[in-house]
mmCIF file of C-alpha atoms in Angstrom:
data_model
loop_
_atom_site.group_PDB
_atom_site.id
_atom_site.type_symbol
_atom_site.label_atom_id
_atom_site.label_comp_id
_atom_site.label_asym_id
_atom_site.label_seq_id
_atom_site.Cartn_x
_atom_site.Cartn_y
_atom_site.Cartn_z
ATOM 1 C CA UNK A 1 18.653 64.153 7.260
ATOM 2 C CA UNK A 2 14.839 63.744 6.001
ATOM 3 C CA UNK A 3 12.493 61.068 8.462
ATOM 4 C CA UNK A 4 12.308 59.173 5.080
ATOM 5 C CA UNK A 5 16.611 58.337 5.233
ATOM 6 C CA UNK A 6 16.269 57.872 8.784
ATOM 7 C CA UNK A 7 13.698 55.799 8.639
ATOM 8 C CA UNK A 8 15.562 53.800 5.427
ATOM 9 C CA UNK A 9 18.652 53.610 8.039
ATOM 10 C CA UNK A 10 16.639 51.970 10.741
ATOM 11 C CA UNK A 11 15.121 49.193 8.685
ATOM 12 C CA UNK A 12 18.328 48.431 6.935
ATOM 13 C CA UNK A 13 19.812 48.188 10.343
ATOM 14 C CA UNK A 14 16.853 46.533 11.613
ATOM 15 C CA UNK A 15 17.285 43.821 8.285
ATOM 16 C CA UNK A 16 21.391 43.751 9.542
ATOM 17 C CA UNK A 17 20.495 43.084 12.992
ATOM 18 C CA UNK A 18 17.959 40.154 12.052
ATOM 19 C CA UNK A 19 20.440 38.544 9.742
ATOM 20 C CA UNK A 20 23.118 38.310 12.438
ATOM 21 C CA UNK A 21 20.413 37.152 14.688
ATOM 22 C CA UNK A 22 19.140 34.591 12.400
ATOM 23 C CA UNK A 23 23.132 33.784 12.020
ATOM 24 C CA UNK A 24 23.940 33.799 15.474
ATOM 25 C CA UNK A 25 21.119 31.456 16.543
ATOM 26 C CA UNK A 26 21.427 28.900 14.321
ATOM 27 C CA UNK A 27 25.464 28.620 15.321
ATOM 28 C CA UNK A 28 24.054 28.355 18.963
ATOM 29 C CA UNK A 29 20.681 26.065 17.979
ATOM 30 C CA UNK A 30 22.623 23.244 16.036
ATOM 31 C CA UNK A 31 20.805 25.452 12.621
ATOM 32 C CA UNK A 32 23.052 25.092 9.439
ATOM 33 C CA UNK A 33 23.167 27.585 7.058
ATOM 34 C CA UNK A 34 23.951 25.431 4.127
ATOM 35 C CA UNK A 35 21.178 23.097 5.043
ATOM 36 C CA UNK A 36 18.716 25.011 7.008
ATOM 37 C CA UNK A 37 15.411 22.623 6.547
ATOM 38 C CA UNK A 38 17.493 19.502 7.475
ATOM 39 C CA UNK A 39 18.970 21.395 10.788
ATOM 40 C CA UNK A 40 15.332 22.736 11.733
ATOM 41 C CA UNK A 41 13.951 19.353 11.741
ATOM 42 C CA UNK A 42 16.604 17.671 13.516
ATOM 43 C CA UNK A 43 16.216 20.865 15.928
ATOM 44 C CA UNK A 44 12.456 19.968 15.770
ATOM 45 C CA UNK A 45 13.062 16.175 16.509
ATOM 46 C CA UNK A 46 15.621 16.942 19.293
ATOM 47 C CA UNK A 47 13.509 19.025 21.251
ATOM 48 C CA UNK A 48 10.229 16.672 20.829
ATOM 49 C CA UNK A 49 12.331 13.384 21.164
ATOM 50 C CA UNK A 50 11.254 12.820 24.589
ATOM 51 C CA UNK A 51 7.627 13.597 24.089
ATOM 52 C CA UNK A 52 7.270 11.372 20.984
ATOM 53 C CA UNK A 53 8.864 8.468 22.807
ATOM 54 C CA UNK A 54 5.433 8.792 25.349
ATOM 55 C CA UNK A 55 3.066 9.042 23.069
ATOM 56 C CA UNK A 56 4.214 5.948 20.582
ATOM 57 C CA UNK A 57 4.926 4.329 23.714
ATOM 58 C CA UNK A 58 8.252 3.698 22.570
ATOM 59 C CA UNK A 59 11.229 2.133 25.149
ATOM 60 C CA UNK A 60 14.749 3.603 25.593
ATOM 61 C CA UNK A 61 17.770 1.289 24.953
ATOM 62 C CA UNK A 62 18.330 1.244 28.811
ATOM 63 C CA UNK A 63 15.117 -0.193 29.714
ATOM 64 C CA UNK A 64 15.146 -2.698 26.940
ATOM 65 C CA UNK A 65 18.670 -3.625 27.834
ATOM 66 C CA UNK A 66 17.600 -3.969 31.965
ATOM 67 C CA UNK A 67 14.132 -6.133 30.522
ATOM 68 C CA UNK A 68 16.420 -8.436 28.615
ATOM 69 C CA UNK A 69 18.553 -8.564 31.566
ATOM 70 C CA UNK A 70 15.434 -9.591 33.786
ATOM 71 C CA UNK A 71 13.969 -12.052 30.910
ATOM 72 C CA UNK A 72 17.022 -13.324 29.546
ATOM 73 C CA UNK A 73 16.657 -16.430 32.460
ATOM 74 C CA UNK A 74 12.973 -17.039 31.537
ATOM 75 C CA UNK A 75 13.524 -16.802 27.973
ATOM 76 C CA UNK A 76 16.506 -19.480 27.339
ATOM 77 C CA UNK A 77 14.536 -21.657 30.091
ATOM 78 C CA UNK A 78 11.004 -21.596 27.869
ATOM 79 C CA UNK A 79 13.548 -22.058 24.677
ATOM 80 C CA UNK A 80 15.010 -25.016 26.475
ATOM 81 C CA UNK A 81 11.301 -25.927 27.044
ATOM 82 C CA UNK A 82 10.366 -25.284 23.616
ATOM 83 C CA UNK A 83 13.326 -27.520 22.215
ATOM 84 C CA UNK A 84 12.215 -30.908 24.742
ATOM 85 C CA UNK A 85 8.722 -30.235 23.209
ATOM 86 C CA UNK A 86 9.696 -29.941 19.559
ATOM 87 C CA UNK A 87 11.921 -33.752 20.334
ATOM 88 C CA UNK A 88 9.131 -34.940 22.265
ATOM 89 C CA UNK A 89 6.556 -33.821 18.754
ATOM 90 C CA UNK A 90 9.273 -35.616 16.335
ATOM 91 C CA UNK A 91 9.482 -38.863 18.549
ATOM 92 C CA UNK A 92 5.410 -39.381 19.012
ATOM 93 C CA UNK A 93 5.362 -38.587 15.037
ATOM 94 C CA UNK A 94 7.690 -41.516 14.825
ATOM 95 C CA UNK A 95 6.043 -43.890 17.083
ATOM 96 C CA UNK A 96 2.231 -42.891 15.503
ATOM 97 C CA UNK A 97 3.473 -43.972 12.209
ATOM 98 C CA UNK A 98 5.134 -47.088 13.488
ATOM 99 C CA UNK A 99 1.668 -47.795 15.494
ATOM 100 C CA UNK A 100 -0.206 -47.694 11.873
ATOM 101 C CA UNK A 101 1.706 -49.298 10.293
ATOM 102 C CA UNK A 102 1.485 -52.259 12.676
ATOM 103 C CA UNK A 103 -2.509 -51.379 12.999
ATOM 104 C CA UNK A 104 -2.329 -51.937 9.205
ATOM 105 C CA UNK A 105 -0.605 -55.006 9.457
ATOM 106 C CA UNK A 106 -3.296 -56.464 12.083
ATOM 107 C CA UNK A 107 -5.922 -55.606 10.166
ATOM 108 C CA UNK A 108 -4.353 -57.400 7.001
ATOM 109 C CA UNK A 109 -3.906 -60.541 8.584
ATOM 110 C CA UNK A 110 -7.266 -59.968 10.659
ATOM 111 C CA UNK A 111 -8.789 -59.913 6.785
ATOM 112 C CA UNK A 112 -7.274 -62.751 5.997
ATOM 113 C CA UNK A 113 -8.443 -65.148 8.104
#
């Protein structure tokens, strides 16, 4: 055997042993075969999930859920608050008009005379 086949054999069993590798790892790492650029960036996403939550300062569904659980009290009590007001706005609409229209009515017979 020449250096030249043994050195053929060892890169052919070096190109083996990646392949099996590459195979082997992506069984273990969640990597698909069939879809190898849509596994590596859910790989990707999965390992940096945690880290891209901090720094877009986004909120797991746990502490949302305990916040709503701490505001839900506050919230229904400023929506009760909210709905008096919003009564309160139709009624003095009602009773302005009613005022003008009297006001008109003075002023009318104030004219008149």
């Amino acid at each position: 055997m020449t250096p030249l086949e043994a050195a053929l054999i060892i890169i052919i069993i070096a190109i083996v042993a990646f392949v099996i590798y590459y195979y082997w790892k992506g069984t273990k790492g969640g990597l698909s075969l069939t879809r190898p650029m849509e596994s590596r960036v859910d790989e990707y996403l999965d390992r940096r999930f945690e880290l891209m939550i901090d720094e877009w300062s986004l909120v797991s569904r746990a502490r949302l859920q305990s916040f709503r659980n701490s505001k839900d009290q506050t919230l229904e009590a400023d929506e009760a608050k909210v709905a008096s007001l919003k009564s309160f706005s139709e009624t003095m609409d009602q009773n302005l008009k009613e005022l003008e229209t009297r006001l008109e009515t003075l002023e009318k017979q104030a004219g008149m005379k």
